[in-house]
Structures are given as C-alpha cells and as structure tokens.
Short mmCIF file of C-alpha atoms in Angstrom, two decimals:
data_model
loop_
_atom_site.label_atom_id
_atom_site.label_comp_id
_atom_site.label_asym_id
_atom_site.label_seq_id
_atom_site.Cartn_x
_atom_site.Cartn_y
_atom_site.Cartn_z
CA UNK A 23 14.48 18.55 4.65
CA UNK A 24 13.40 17.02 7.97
CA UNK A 25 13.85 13.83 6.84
CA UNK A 26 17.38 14.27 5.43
CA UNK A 27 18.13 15.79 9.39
CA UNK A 28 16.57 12.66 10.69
CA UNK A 29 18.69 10.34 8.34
CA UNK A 30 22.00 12.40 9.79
CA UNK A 31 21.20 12.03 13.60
CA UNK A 32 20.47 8.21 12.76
CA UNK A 33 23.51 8.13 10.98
CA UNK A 34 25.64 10.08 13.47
CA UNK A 35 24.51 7.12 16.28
CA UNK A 36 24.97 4.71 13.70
CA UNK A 37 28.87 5.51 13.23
CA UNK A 38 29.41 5.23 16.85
CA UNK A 39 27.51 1.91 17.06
CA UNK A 40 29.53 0.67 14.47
CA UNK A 41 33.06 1.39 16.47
CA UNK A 42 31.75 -0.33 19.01
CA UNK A 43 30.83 -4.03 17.71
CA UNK A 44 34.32 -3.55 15.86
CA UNK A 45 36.07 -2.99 19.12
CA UNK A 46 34.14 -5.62 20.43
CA UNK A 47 35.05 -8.25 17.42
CA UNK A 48 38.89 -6.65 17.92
CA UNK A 49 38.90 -7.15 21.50
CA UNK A 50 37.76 -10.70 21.64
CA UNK A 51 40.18 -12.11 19.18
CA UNK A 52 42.73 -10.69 21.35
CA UNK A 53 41.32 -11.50 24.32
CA UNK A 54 41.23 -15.48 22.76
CA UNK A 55 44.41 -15.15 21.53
CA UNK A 56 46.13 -13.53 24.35
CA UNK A 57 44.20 -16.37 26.45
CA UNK A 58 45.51 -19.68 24.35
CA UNK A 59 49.00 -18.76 24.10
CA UNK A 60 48.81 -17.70 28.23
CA UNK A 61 47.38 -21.24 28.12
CA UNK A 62 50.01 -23.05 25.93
CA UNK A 63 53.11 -21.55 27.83
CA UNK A 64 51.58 -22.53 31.17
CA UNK A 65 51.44 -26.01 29.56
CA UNK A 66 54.71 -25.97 28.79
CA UNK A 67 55.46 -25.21 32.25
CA UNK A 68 53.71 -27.71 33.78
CA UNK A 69 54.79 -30.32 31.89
CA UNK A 70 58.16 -29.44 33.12
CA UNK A 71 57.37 -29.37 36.18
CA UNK A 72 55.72 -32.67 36.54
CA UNK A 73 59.20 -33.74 34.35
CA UNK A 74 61.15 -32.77 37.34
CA UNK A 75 59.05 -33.96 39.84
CA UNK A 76 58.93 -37.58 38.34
CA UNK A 77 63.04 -37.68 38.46
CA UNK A 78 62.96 -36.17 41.78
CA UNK A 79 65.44 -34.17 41.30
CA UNK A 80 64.87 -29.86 43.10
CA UNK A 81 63.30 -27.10 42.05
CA UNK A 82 66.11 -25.61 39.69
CA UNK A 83 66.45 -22.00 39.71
CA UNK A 84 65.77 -21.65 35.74
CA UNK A 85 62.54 -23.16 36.49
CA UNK A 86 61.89 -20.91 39.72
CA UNK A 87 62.87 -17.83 37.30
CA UNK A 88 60.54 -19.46 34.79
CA UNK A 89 57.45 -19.50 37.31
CA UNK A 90 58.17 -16.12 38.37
CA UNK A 91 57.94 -15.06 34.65
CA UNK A 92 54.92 -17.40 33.85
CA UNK A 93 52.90 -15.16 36.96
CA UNK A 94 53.84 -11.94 35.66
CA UNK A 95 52.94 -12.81 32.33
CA UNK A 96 49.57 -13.57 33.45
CA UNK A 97 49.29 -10.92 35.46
CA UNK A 98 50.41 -8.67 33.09
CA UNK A 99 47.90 -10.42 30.40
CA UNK A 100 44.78 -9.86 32.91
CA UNK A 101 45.60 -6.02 33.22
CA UNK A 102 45.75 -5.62 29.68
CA UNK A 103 42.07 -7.26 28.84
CA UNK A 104 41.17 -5.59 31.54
CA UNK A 105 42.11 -1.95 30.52
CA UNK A 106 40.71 -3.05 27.04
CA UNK A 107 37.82 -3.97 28.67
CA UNK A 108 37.44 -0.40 30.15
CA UNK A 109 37.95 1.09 27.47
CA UNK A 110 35.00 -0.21 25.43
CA UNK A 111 32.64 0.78 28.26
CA UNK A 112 33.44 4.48 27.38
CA UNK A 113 33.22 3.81 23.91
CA UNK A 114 29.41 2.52 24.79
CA UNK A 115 29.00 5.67 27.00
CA UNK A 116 29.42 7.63 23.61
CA UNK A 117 27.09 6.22 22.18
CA UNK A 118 24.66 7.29 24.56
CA UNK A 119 25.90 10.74 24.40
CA UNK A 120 25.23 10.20 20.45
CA UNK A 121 22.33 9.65 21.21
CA UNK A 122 20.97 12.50 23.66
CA UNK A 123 22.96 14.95 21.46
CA UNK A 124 21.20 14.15 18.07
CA UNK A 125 17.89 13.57 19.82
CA UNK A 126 15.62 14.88 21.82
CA UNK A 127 15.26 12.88 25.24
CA UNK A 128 11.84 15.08 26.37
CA UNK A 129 9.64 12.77 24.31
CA UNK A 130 7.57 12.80 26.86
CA UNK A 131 7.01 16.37 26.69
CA UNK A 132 5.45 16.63 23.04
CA UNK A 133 1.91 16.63 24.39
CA UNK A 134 0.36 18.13 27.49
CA UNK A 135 -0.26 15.51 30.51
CA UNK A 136 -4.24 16.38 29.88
CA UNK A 137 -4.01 14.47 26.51
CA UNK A 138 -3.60 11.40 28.41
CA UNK A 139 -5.18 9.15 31.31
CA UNK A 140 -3.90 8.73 34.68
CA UNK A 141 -0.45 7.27 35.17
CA UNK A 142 -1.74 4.19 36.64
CA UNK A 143 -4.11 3.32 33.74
CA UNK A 144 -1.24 4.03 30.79
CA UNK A 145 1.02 1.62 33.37
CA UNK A 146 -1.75 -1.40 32.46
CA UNK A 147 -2.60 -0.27 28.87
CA UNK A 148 1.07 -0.39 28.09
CA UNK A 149 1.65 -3.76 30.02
CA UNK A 150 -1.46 -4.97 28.24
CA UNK A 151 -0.20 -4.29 24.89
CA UNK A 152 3.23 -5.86 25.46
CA UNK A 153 1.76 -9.00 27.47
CA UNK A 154 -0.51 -9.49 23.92
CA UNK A 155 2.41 -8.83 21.60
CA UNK A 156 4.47 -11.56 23.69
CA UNK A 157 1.55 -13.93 23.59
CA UNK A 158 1.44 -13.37 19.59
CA UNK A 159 4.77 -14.35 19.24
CA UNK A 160 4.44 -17.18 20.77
CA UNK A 161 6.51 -16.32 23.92
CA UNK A 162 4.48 -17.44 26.50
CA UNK A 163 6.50 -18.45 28.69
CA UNK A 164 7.82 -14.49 29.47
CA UNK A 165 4.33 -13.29 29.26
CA UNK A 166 3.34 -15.11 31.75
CA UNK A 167 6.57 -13.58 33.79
CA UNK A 168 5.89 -10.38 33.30
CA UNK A 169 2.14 -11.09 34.16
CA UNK A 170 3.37 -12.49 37.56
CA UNK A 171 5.90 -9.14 38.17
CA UNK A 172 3.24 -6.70 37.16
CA UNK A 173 0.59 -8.22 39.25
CA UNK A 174 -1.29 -7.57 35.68
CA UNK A 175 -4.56 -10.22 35.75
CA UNK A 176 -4.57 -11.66 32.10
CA UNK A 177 -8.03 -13.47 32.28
CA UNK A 178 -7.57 -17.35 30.64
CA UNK A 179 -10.13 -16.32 27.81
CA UNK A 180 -7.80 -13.51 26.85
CA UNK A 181 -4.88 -15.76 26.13
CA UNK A 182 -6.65 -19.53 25.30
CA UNK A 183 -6.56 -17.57 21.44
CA UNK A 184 -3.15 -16.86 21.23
CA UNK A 185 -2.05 -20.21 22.87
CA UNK A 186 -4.07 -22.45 20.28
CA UNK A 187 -2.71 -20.03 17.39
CA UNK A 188 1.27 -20.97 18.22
CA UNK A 189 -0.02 -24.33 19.14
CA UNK A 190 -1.17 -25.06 15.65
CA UNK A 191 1.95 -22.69 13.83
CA UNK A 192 4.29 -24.45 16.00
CA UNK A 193 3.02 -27.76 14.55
CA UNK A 194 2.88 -25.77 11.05
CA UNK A 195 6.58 -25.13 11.43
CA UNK A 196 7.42 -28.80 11.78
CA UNK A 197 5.58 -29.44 8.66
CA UNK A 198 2.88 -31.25 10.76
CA UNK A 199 -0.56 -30.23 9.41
CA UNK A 200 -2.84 -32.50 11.84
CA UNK A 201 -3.83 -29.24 14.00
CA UNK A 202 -4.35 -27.28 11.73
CA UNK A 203 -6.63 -29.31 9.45
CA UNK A 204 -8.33 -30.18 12.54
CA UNK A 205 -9.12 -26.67 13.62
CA UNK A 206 -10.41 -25.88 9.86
CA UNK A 207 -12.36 -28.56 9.62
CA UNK A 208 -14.27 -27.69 13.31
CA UNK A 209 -14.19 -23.77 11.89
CA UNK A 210 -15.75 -24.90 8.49
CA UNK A 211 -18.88 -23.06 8.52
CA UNK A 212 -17.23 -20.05 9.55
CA UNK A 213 -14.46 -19.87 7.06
CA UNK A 214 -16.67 -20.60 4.17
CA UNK A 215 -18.25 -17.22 5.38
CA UNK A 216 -15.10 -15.36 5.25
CA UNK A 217 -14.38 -16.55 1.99
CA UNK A 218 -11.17 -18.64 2.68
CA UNK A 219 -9.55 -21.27 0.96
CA UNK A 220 -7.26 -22.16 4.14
CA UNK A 221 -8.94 -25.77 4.73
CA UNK A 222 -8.62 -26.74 0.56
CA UNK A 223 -4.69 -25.16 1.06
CA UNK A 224 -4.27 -27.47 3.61
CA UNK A 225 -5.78 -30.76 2.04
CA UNK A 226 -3.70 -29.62 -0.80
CA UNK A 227 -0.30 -29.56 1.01
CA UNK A 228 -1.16 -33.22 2.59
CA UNK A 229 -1.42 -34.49 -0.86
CA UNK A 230 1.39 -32.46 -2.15
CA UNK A 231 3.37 -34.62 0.70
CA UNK A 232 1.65 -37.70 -0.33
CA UNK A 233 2.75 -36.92 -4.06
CA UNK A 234 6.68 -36.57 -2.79
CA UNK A 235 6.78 -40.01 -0.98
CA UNK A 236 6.81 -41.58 -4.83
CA UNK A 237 4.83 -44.10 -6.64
CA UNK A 238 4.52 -45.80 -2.84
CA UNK A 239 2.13 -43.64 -1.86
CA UNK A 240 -0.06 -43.59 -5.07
CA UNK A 241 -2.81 -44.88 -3.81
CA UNK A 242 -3.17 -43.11 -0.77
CA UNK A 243 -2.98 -39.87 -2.69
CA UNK A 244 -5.73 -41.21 -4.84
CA UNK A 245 -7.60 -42.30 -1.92
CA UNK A 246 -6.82 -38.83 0.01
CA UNK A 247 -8.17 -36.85 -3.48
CA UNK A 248 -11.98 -37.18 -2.36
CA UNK A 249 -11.13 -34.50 0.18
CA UNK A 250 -11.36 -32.32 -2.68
CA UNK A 251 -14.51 -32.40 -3.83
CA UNK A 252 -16.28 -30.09 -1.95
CA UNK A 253 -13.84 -27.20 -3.54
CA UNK A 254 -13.95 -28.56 -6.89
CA UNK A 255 -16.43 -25.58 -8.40
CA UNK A 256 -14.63 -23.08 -6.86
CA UNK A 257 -10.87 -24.95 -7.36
CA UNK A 258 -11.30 -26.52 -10.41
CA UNK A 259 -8.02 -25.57 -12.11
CA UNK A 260 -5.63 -26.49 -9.23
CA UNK A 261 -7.23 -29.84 -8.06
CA UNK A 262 -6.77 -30.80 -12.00
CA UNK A 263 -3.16 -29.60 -11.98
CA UNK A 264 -2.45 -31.91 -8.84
CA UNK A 265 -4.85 -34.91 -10.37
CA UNK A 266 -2.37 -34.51 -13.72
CA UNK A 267 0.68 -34.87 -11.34
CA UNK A 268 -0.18 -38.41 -11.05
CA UNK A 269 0.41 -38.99 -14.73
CA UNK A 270 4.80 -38.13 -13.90
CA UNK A 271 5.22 -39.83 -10.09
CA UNK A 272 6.70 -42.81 -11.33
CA UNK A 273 9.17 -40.79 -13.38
CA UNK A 274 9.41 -38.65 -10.48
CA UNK A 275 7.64 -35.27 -9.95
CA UNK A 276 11.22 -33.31 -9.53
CA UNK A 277 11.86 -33.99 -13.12
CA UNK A 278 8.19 -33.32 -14.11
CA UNK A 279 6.23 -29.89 -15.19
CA UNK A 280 5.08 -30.38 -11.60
CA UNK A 281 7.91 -29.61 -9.97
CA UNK A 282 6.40 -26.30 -8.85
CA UNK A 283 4.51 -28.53 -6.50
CA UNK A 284 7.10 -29.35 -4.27
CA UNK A 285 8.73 -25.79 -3.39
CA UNK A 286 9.45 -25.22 -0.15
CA UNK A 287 7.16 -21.74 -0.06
CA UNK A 288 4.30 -23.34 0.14
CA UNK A 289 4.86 -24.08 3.91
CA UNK A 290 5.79 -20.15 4.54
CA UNK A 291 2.58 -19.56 2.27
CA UNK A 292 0.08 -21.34 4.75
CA UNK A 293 1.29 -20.65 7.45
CA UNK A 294 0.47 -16.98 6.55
CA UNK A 295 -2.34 -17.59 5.24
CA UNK A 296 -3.73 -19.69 8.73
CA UNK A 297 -2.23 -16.77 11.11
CA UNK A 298 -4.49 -14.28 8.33
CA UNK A 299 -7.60 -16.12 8.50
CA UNK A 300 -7.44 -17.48 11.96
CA UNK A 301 -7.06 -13.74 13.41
CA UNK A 302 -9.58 -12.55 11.55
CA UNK A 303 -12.00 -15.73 12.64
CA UNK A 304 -10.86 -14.79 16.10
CA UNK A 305 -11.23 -10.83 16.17
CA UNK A 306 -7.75 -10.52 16.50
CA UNK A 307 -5.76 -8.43 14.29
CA UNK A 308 -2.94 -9.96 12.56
CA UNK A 309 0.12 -7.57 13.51
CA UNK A 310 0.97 -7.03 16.84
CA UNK A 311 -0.88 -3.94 17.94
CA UNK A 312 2.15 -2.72 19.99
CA UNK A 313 4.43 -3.26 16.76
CA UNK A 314 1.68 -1.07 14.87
CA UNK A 315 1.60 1.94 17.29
CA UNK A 316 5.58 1.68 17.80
CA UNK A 317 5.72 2.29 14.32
CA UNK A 318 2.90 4.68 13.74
CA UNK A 319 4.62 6.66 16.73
CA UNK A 320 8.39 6.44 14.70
CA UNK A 321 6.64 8.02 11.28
CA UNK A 322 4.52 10.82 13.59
CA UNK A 323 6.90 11.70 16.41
CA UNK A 324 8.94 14.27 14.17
CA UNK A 325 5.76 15.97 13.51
CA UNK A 326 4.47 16.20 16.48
CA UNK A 327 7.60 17.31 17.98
CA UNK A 328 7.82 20.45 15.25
CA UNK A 329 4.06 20.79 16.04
CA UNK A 330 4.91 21.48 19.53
CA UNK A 331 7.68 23.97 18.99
CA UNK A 332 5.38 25.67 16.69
CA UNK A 333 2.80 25.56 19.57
CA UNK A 334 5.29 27.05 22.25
CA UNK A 335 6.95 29.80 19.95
CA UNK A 336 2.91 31.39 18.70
CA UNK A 337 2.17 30.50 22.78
CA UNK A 338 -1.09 28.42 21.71
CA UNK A 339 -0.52 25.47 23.72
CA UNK A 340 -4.70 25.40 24.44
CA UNK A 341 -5.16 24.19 20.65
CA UNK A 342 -4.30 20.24 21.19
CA UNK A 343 -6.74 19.45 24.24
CA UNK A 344 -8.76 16.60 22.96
CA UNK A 345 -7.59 13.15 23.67
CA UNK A 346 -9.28 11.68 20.38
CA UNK A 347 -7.46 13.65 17.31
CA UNK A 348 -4.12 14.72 16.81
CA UNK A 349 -3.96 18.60 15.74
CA UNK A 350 -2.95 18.42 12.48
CA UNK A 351 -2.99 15.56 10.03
CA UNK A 352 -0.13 13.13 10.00
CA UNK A 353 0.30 10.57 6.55
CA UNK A 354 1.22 7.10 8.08
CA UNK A 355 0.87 5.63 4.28
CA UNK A 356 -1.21 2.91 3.06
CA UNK A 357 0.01 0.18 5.61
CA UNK A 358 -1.83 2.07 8.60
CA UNK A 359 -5.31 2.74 7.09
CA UNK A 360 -7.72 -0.02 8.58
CA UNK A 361 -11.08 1.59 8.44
CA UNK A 362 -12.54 4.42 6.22
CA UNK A 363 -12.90 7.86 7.34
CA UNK A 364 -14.38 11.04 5.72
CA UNK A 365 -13.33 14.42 5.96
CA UNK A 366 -16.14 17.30 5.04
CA UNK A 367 -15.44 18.99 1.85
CA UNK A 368 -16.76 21.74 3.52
CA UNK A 369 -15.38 22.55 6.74
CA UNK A 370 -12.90 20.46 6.17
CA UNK A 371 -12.76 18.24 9.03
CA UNK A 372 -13.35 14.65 9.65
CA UNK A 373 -16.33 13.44 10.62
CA UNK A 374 -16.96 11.28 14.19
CA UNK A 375 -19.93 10.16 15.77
CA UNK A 376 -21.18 13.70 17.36
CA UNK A 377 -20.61 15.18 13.80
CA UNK A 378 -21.17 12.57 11.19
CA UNK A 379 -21.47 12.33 7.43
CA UNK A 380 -24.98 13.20 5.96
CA UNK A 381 -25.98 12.38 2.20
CA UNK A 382 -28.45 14.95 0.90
CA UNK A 383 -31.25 14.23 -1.49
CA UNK A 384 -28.95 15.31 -4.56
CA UNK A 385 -26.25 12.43 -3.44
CA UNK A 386 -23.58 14.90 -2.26
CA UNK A 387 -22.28 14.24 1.26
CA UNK A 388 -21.51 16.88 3.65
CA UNK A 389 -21.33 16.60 7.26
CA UNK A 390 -23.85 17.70 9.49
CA UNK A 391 -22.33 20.33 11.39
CA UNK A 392 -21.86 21.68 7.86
CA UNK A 393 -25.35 20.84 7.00
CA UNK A 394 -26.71 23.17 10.21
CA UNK A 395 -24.24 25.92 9.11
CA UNK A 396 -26.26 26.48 5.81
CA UNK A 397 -29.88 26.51 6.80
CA UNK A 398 -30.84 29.31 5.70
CA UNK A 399 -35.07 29.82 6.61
CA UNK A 400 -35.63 26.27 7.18
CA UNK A 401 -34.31 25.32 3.79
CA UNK A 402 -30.63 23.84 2.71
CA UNK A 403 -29.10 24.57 -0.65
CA UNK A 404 -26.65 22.18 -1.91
CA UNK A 405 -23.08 23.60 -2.12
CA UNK A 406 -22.28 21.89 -5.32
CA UNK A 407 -25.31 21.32 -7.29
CA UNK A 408 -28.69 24.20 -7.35
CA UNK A 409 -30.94 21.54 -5.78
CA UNK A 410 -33.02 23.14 -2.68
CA UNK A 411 -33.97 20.62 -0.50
CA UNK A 412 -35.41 20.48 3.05
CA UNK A 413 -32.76 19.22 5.95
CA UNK A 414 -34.92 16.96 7.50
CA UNK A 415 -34.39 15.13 4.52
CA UNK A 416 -30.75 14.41 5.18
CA UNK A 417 -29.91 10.62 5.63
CA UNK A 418 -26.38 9.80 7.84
CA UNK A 419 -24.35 7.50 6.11
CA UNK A 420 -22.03 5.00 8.43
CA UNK A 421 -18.95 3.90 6.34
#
C-alpha cells in the first residue's frame, strides 16, 4: 500500500514535469519561428532600403510607414516571448509546489540530531564521498574544484588510484589496450591471487584485433599467440577456438563460425571486467559509495519516516539512540548485502563485536549474550538439541 502512495506522489510530480519540457519544446519552436520570419521581413526591408539608397532617390513615406511597422513588429514579437517566457517560470514554480505537497520536505527530521556527528564532521564526510564519486567517474577536473572551494585536503595517495583507473579506461574506451596490459602484466602476481583472467582477456582482445586486420597480419597473430601459454591449462578451450580462427582469415573471419570473435561487446566486457578486478586489487569498491547510500537511503527513507510517526504518536522517541543500527530492520534486496551478518535465533538480534556469535560444542550457534542468559549453575543446555555442556567451552565464530 505504501508503495502504490509512493508511485502516486512520483507520478503526481511527474505530470507536472512533463507540462513543462512540452512548454518548453512549444515555446522554442515559436520562439525560432517567430525569430526567422522577424528576421526575413527585416531582410526584406533592408534590401529596400539599400535599393533606394543606391538610386538616391528620398526616404518615401511607404517605406517610412514600413519601418515604423517593421519596429512595432519587433517590439511586439519581444513582448510576446517574453510573456511566454514568464509564463513557463510559474509553470516550474508548480512543480516545486508538486513537490513539497506530495512530499515531505522535513527529511531531516526522521532521526534525532544525537544519531549523528557534529555538523562540521557530516560537512567533510559528505564532501568526501562526493569528491570520491567525482574522482570515480573520471571527472577530475571538478573534483579538484570543489576540493579548492571546500578547502577539503584530498591527500595525492587518495586520488593517484582513481587517476590511473580512468587513465587506463580512458585508453580502454579508445580501443587502446597498451595501459592496460601494462598495468596487468606489473599486477601479475597479484591477480593470479584473486583468481582473474583480466591479463589472458586482454592478450585475447589484441589478437582478436590482430585476427580483423586479415591475412596481413597472420603472422603477427601467430607470433603474438605465445602470450598464451601461460593460461593454456586453465584456458584451454578458448585459446583453441582463437588458434582454429586462423584456419577462415583468408576467407575472412566475418563470414566464418568465428564471427562471434569480432563483436563489439567484448570491449564493454573488459572494460568491466578491469574496473572489477582493478578495484578490488586496489581496496576500492566498484560502485560509487555515494551512489550506494543515495540509493540505500531512496529504498529506507519511507520506512524510516513511518517509523518516526510511529515513534512520535506511542511518544517513544528514546528507542532509536544508537548511531550504529537502525531500529527496525529495513530489506535493501540482494544488491546491498556485502558482508555476512547473523542474527541470534534466540534473542533475535544481530550479533556485533560486544555481542558476537558463539558455536557450542553440539554445532548450534547462539550468541553470547544469549549464551550468559541460560547458565543455569555453571552449566549451559543447548536450546535445540539435550546436549549439556559447560560455557567455557563456547568457541566465537567471525564470519
């Protein structure tokens, strides 16, 4: 039901967004119109004028009658776009109004100001998070800006990361693979331990280029093969599909069962996979953290804001104090979960580092403020099975 409300008030803003950009797209092809035939008629007037000026002959009074018309007309023609004009910027004020009427504008007000840090230190972990989302997408120059406006000190080993990344995907995008194969190649050892195929991808998409330059560059792409042979146990099958390519280039691959080899997704493909691998190399993750918690905040914001009118009506506003855990909670779906977590069976709660998860000697897993709760004379019975056991005995478990 909350959704379907939700999907309403977006749609309600939605409509008057929409009668906007078509007054918009209305209002400049009049205003382009209105503006070439203004332009053609004062042509035609001047080209009259310099007519009568070349015989030298006076100004007649059908042409001063016709000047006096031509500066009306355009005076009339500027009042009208701009009246037009006006009127769109209270068709944009609506919108607004949409807006505070089908939302509520005290977002700020869901959670008490103890639930956060000081002003000054959200100011520079919000600034952080949007100078590190810029530098991800590879716009460095207004980073850098915005660094210089904030006074916000971005230390050089904070960025060097996110400058080599768009360095090399910049070169990526131009279907240049030098850089890239050069920073596998130096990352070798370290990619191998992560289980990545990006420097055989890469080697693979050279010689996929070799194999489109035709029976020219044969040689070279037989020459370029031993490249391969480090990944031949573990990429057997696809370094014999490419080898058996060979076998159609003079006929011409496009025309070939090989023709899968030259799609164009292949370049989208590694340049994912580089960005994956390279981030995780790095420590960095591979969506924008900002982009993650502006959507996170989208899914949970309706709950928390029904949480807090819950909160207000029972007057319990001391139950959400803690600035680690929400109150209740809140399904973000599978795109949001990064890291395991258990929740007590129990006491049912999740566990954290003052209250972790403790595996008994009968393989159940409780945690161990639930563990202390059933002592009972220096003894623990296991809550699903009849095993007694002693607590001591009780190992933590760190997921």
């Amino acid at each position: 039901m909350q959704a379907e409300v939700t999907m309403e008030q977006c749609a309600s803003v939605e409509r008057e967004v929409d009668k906007v950009l078509q007054k918009f797209l209305t209002y400049g092809q009049h205003c382009e119109q209105s503006l070439e035939e203004l332009l053609h008629y004062v042509g035609q007037l001047r080209a009259e004028l310099a007519s009568a000026a070349l015989q030298g002959t006076p100004l007649s009074a059908t042409l001063s009658l016709v000047m006096s018309q031509c500066c009306r007309k355009i005076k009339d023609t500027v009042q009208k776009l701009a009246s037009d004009h006006k009127d769109i910027h209270s068709s944009v004020s609506r919108v607004g109004k949409a807006i505070d009427r089908n939302f509520d504008s005290e977002i700020c007000g869901v959670v008490s100001d103890a639930v956060w840090d000081s002003r000054e230190k959200q100011q520079q972990i919000l600034q952080t998070a949007i100078v590190e989302h810029l530098y991800q997408q590879g716009m460095l120059s207004v980073a850098e800006e915005l660094c210089q406006e904030s006074t916000l000190n971005v230390d050089l080993d904070f960025k060097q990361p996110f400058l080599e990344l768009n360095r090399i995907l910049e070169a990526l995008h131009e279907q240049d693979l030098g850089p890239a194969l050069e920073w596998a190649v130096s990352h070798r050892q370290r990619l191998l331990e992560l289980n990545s195929s990006l420097e055989f991808k890469l080697h693979r998409l050279h010689f996929i280029r070799l194999l489109a330059g035709g029976p020219e560059k044969q040689l070279e792409a037989l020459s370029y093969a031993r490249h391969f042979q480090p990944f031949a146990r573990l990429h057997q099958r696809e370094i014999q599909v490419m080898m058996g390519s060979l076998v159609y280039l003079r006929l011409g691959l496009e025309k070939s069962p090989y023709c899968h080899l030259l799609d164009n997704s292949h370049w989208a493909e590694i340049c994912e996979t580089f960005t994956r691998d390279a981030c995780s190399l790095l420590g960095l993750s591979v969506e924008s953290p900002l982009s993650v918690s502006f959507a996170s905040g989208c899914v949970a914001l309706p709950v928390l804001m029904n949480i807090k009118a819950v909160i207000e009506q029972r007057q319990c506003t001391g139950v959400w104090s803690h600035k680690d855990e929400l109150p209740i909670e809140i399904e973000l779906g599978m795109k949001c979960w990064y890291h395991s977590v258990f929740a007590c069976p129990i006491l049912r709660q999740q566990t954290s580092d003052s209250n972790p998860p403790i595996k008994l000697i009968c393989g159940h897993v409780i945690s161990r403020d639930a563990l202390n709760k059933l002592i009972n004379g220096g003894k623990l019975k296991c809550p699903y099975c009849p095993m007694e056991q002693n607590p001591a005995d009780g190992k933590r478990i760190i997921f």
